[in-house]
mmCIF file of the C-alpha atoms, coordinates in Angstrom:
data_MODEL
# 
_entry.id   MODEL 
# 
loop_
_atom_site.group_PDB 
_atom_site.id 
_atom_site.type_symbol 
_atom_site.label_atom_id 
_atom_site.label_alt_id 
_atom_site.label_comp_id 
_atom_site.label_asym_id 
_atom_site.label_entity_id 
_atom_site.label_seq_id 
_atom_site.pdbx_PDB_ins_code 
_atom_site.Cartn_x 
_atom_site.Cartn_y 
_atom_site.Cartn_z 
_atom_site.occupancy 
_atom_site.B_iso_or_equiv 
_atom_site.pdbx_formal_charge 
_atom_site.auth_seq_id 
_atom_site.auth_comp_id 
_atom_site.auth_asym_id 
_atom_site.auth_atom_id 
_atom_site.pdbx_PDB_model_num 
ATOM 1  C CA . UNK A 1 1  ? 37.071 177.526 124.000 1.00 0.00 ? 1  UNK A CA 1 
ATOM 2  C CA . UNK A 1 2  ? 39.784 179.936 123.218 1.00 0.00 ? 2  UNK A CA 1 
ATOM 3  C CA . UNK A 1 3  ? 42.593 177.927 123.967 1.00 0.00 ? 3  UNK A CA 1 
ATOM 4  C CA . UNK A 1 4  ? 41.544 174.132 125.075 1.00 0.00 ? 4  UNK A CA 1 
ATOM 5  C CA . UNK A 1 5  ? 45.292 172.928 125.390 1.00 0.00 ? 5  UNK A CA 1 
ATOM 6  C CA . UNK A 1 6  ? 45.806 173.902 128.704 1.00 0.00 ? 6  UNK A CA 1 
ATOM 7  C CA . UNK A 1 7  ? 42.425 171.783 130.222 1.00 0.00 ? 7  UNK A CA 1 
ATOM 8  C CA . UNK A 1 8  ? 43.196 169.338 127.931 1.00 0.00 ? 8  UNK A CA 1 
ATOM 9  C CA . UNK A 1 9  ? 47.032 169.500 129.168 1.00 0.00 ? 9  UNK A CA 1 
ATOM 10 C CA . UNK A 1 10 ? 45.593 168.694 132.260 1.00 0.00 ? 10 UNK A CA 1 
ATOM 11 C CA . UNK A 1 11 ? 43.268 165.680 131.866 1.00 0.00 ? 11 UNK A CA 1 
ATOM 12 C CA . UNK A 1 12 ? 45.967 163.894 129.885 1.00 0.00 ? 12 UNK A CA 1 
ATOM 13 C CA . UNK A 1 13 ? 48.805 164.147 132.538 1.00 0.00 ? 13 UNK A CA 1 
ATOM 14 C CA . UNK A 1 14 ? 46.673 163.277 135.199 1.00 0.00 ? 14 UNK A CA 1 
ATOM 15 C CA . UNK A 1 15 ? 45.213 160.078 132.898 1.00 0.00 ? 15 UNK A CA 1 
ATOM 16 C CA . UNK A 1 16 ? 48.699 159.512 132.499 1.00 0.00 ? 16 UNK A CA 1 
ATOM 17 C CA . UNK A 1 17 ? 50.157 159.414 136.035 1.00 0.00 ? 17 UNK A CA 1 
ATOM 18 C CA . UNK A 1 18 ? 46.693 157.745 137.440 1.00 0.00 ? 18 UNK A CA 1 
ATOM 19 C CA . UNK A 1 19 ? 46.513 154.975 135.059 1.00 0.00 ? 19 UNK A CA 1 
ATOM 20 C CA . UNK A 1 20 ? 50.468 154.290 133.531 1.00 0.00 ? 20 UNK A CA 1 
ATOM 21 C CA . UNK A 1 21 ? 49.356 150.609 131.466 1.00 0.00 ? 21 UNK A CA 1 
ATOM 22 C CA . UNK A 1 22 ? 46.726 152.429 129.638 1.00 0.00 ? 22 UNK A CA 1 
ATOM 23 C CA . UNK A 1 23 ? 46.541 151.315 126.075 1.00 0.00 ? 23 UNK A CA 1 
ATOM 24 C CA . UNK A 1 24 ? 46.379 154.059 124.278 1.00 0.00 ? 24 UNK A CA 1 
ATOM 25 C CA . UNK A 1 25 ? 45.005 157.755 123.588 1.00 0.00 ? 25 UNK A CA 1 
ATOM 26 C CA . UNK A 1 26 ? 42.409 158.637 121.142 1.00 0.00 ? 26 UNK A CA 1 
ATOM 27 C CA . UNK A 1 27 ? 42.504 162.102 119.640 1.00 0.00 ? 27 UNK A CA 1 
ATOM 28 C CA . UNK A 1 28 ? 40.557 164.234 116.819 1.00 0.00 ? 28 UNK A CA 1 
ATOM 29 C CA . UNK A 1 29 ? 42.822 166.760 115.299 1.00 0.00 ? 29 UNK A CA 1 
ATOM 30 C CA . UNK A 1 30 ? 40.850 170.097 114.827 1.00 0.00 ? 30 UNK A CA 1 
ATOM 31 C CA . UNK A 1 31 ? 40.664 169.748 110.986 1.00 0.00 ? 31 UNK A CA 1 
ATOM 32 C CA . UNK A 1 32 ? 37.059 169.716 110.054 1.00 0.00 ? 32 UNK A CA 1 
ATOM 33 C CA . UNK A 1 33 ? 34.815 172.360 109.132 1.00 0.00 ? 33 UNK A CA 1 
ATOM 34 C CA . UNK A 1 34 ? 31.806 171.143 109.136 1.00 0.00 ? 34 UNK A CA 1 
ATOM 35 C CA . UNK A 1 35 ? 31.950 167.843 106.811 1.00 0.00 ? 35 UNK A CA 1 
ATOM 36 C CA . UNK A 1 36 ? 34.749 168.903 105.013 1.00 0.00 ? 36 UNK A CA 1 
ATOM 37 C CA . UNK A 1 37 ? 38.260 169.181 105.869 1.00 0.00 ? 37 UNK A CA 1 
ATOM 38 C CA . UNK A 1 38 ? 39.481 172.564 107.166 1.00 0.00 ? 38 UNK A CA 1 
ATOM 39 C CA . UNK A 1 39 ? 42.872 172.497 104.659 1.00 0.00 ? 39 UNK A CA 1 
ATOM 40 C CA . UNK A 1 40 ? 40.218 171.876 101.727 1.00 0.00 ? 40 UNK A CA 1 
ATOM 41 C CA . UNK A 1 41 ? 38.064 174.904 103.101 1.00 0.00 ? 41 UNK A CA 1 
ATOM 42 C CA . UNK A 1 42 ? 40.502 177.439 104.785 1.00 0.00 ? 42 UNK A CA 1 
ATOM 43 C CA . UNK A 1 43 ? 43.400 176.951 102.931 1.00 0.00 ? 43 UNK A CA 1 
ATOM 44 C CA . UNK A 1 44 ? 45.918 175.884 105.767 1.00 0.00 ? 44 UNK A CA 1 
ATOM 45 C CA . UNK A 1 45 ? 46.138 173.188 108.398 1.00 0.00 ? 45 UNK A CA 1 
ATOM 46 C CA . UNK A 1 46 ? 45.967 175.103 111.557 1.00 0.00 ? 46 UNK A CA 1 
ATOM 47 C CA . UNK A 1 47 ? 45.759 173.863 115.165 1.00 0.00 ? 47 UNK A CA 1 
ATOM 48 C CA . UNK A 1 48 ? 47.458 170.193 116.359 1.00 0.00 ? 48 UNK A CA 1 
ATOM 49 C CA . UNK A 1 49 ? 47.600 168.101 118.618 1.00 0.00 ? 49 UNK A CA 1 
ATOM 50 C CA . UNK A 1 50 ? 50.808 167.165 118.913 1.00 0.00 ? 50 UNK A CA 1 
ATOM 51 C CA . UNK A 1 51 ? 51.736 169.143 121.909 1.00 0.00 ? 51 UNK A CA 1 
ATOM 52 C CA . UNK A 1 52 ? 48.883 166.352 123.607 1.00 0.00 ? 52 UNK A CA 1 
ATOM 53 C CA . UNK A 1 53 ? 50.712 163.981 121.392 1.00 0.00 ? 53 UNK A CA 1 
ATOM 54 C CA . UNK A 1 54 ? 53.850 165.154 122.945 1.00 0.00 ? 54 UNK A CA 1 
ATOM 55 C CA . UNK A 1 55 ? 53.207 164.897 126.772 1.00 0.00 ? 55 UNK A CA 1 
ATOM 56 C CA . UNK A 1 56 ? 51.558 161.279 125.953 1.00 0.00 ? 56 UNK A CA 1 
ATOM 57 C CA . UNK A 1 57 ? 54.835 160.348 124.701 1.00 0.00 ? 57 UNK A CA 1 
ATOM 58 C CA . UNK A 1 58 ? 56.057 157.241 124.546 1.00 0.00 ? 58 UNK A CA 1 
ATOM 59 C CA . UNK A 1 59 ? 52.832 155.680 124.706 1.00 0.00 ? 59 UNK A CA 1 
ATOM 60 C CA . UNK A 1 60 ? 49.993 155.170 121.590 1.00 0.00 ? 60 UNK A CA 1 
ATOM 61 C CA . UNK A 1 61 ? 47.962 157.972 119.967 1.00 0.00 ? 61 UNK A CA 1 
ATOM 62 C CA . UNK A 1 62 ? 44.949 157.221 117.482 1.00 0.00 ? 62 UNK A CA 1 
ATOM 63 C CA . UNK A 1 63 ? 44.504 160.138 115.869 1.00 0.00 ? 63 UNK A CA 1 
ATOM 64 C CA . UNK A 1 64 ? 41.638 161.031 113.683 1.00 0.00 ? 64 UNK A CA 1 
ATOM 65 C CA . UNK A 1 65 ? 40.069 164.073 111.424 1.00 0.00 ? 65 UNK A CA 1 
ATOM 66 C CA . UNK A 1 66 ? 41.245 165.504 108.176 1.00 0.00 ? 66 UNK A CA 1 
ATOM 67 C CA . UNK A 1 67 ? 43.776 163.525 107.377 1.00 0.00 ? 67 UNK A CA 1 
ATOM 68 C CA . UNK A 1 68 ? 44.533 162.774 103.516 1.00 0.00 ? 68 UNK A CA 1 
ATOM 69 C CA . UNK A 1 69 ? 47.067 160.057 102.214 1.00 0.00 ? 69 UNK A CA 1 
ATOM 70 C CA . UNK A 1 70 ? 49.679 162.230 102.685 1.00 0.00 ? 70 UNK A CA 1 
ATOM 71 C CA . UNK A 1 71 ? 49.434 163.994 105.742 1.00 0.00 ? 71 UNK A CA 1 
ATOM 72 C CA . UNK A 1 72 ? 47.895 160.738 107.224 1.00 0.00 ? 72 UNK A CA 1 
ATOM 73 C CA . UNK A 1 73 ? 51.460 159.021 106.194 1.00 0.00 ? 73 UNK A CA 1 
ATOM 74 C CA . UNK A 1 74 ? 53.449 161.685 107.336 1.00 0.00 ? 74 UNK A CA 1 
ATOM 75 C CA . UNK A 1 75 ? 51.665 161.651 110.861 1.00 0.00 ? 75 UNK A CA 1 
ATOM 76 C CA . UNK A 1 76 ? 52.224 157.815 111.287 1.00 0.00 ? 76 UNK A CA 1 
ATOM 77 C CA . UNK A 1 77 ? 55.802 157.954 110.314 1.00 0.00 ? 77 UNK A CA 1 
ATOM 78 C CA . UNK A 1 78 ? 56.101 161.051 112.620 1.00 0.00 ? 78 UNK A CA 1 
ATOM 79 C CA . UNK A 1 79 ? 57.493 158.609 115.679 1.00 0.00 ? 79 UNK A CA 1 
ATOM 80 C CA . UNK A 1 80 ? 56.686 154.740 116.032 1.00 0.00 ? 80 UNK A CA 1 
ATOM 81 C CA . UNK A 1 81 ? 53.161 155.019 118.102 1.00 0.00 ? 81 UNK A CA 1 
ATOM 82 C CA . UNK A 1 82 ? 50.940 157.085 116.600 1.00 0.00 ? 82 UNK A CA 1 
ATOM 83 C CA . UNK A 1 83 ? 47.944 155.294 114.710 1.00 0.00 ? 83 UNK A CA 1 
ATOM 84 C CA . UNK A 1 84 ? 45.891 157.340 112.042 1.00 0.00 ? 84 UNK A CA 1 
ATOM 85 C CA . UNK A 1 85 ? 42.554 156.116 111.437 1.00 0.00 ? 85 UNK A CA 1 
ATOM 86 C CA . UNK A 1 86 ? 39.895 157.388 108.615 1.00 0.00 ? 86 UNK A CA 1 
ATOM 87 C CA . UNK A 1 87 ? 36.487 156.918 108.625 1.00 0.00 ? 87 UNK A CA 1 
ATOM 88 C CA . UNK A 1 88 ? 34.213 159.885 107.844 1.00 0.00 ? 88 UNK A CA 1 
ATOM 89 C CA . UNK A 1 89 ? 33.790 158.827 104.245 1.00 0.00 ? 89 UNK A CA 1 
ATOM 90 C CA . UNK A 1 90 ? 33.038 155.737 105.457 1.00 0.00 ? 90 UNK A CA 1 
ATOM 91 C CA . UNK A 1 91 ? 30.735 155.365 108.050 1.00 0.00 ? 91 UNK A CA 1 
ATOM 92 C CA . UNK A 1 92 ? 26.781 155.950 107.009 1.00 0.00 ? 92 UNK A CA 1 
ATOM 93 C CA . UNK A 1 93 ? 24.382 157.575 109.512 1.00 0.00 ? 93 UNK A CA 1 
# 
């Protein structure tokens, strides 16, 4: 998908009007390649989620995928409801 912001734009507003009390929203940030983070292959951090982040604003975001310490930090200190959860390292098959 070229550019998935726009459908996913879409889904979240309407989850967002249709169903106000829900908890919270559960995102992967496009930052893998493969097993390994993108940053450690590419380079760079490209694409985010945080214009989905944005429009779910005020309400919770779990976010996931290639996060280090740092960045993981810097994401949950970002604004005061946004979770950042790690797991790839640490769930077996």
């Amino acid at each position: 998908m070229a550019d998935p912001i726009p459908q996913f734009w879409h889904i979240i507003s309407t989850l967002k009007s249709t169903h106000p009390k829900l908890m919270y929203l559960h995102l992967v940030e496009p930052r893998i390649a493969g097993d390994r983070d993108a940053a450690a292959v590419l380079g760079k951090v490209g694409e985010s989620n945080d214009p989905l982040r944005a429009l779910w604003s005020p309400g919770t975001c779990i976010l996931a995928g290639g996060f280090d310490q740092e960045r993981g930090t810097q994401a949950a200190d970002a604004d005061g409801s946004t979770l950042v959860v790690y797991g790839r390292h640490f769930v077996s098959n």
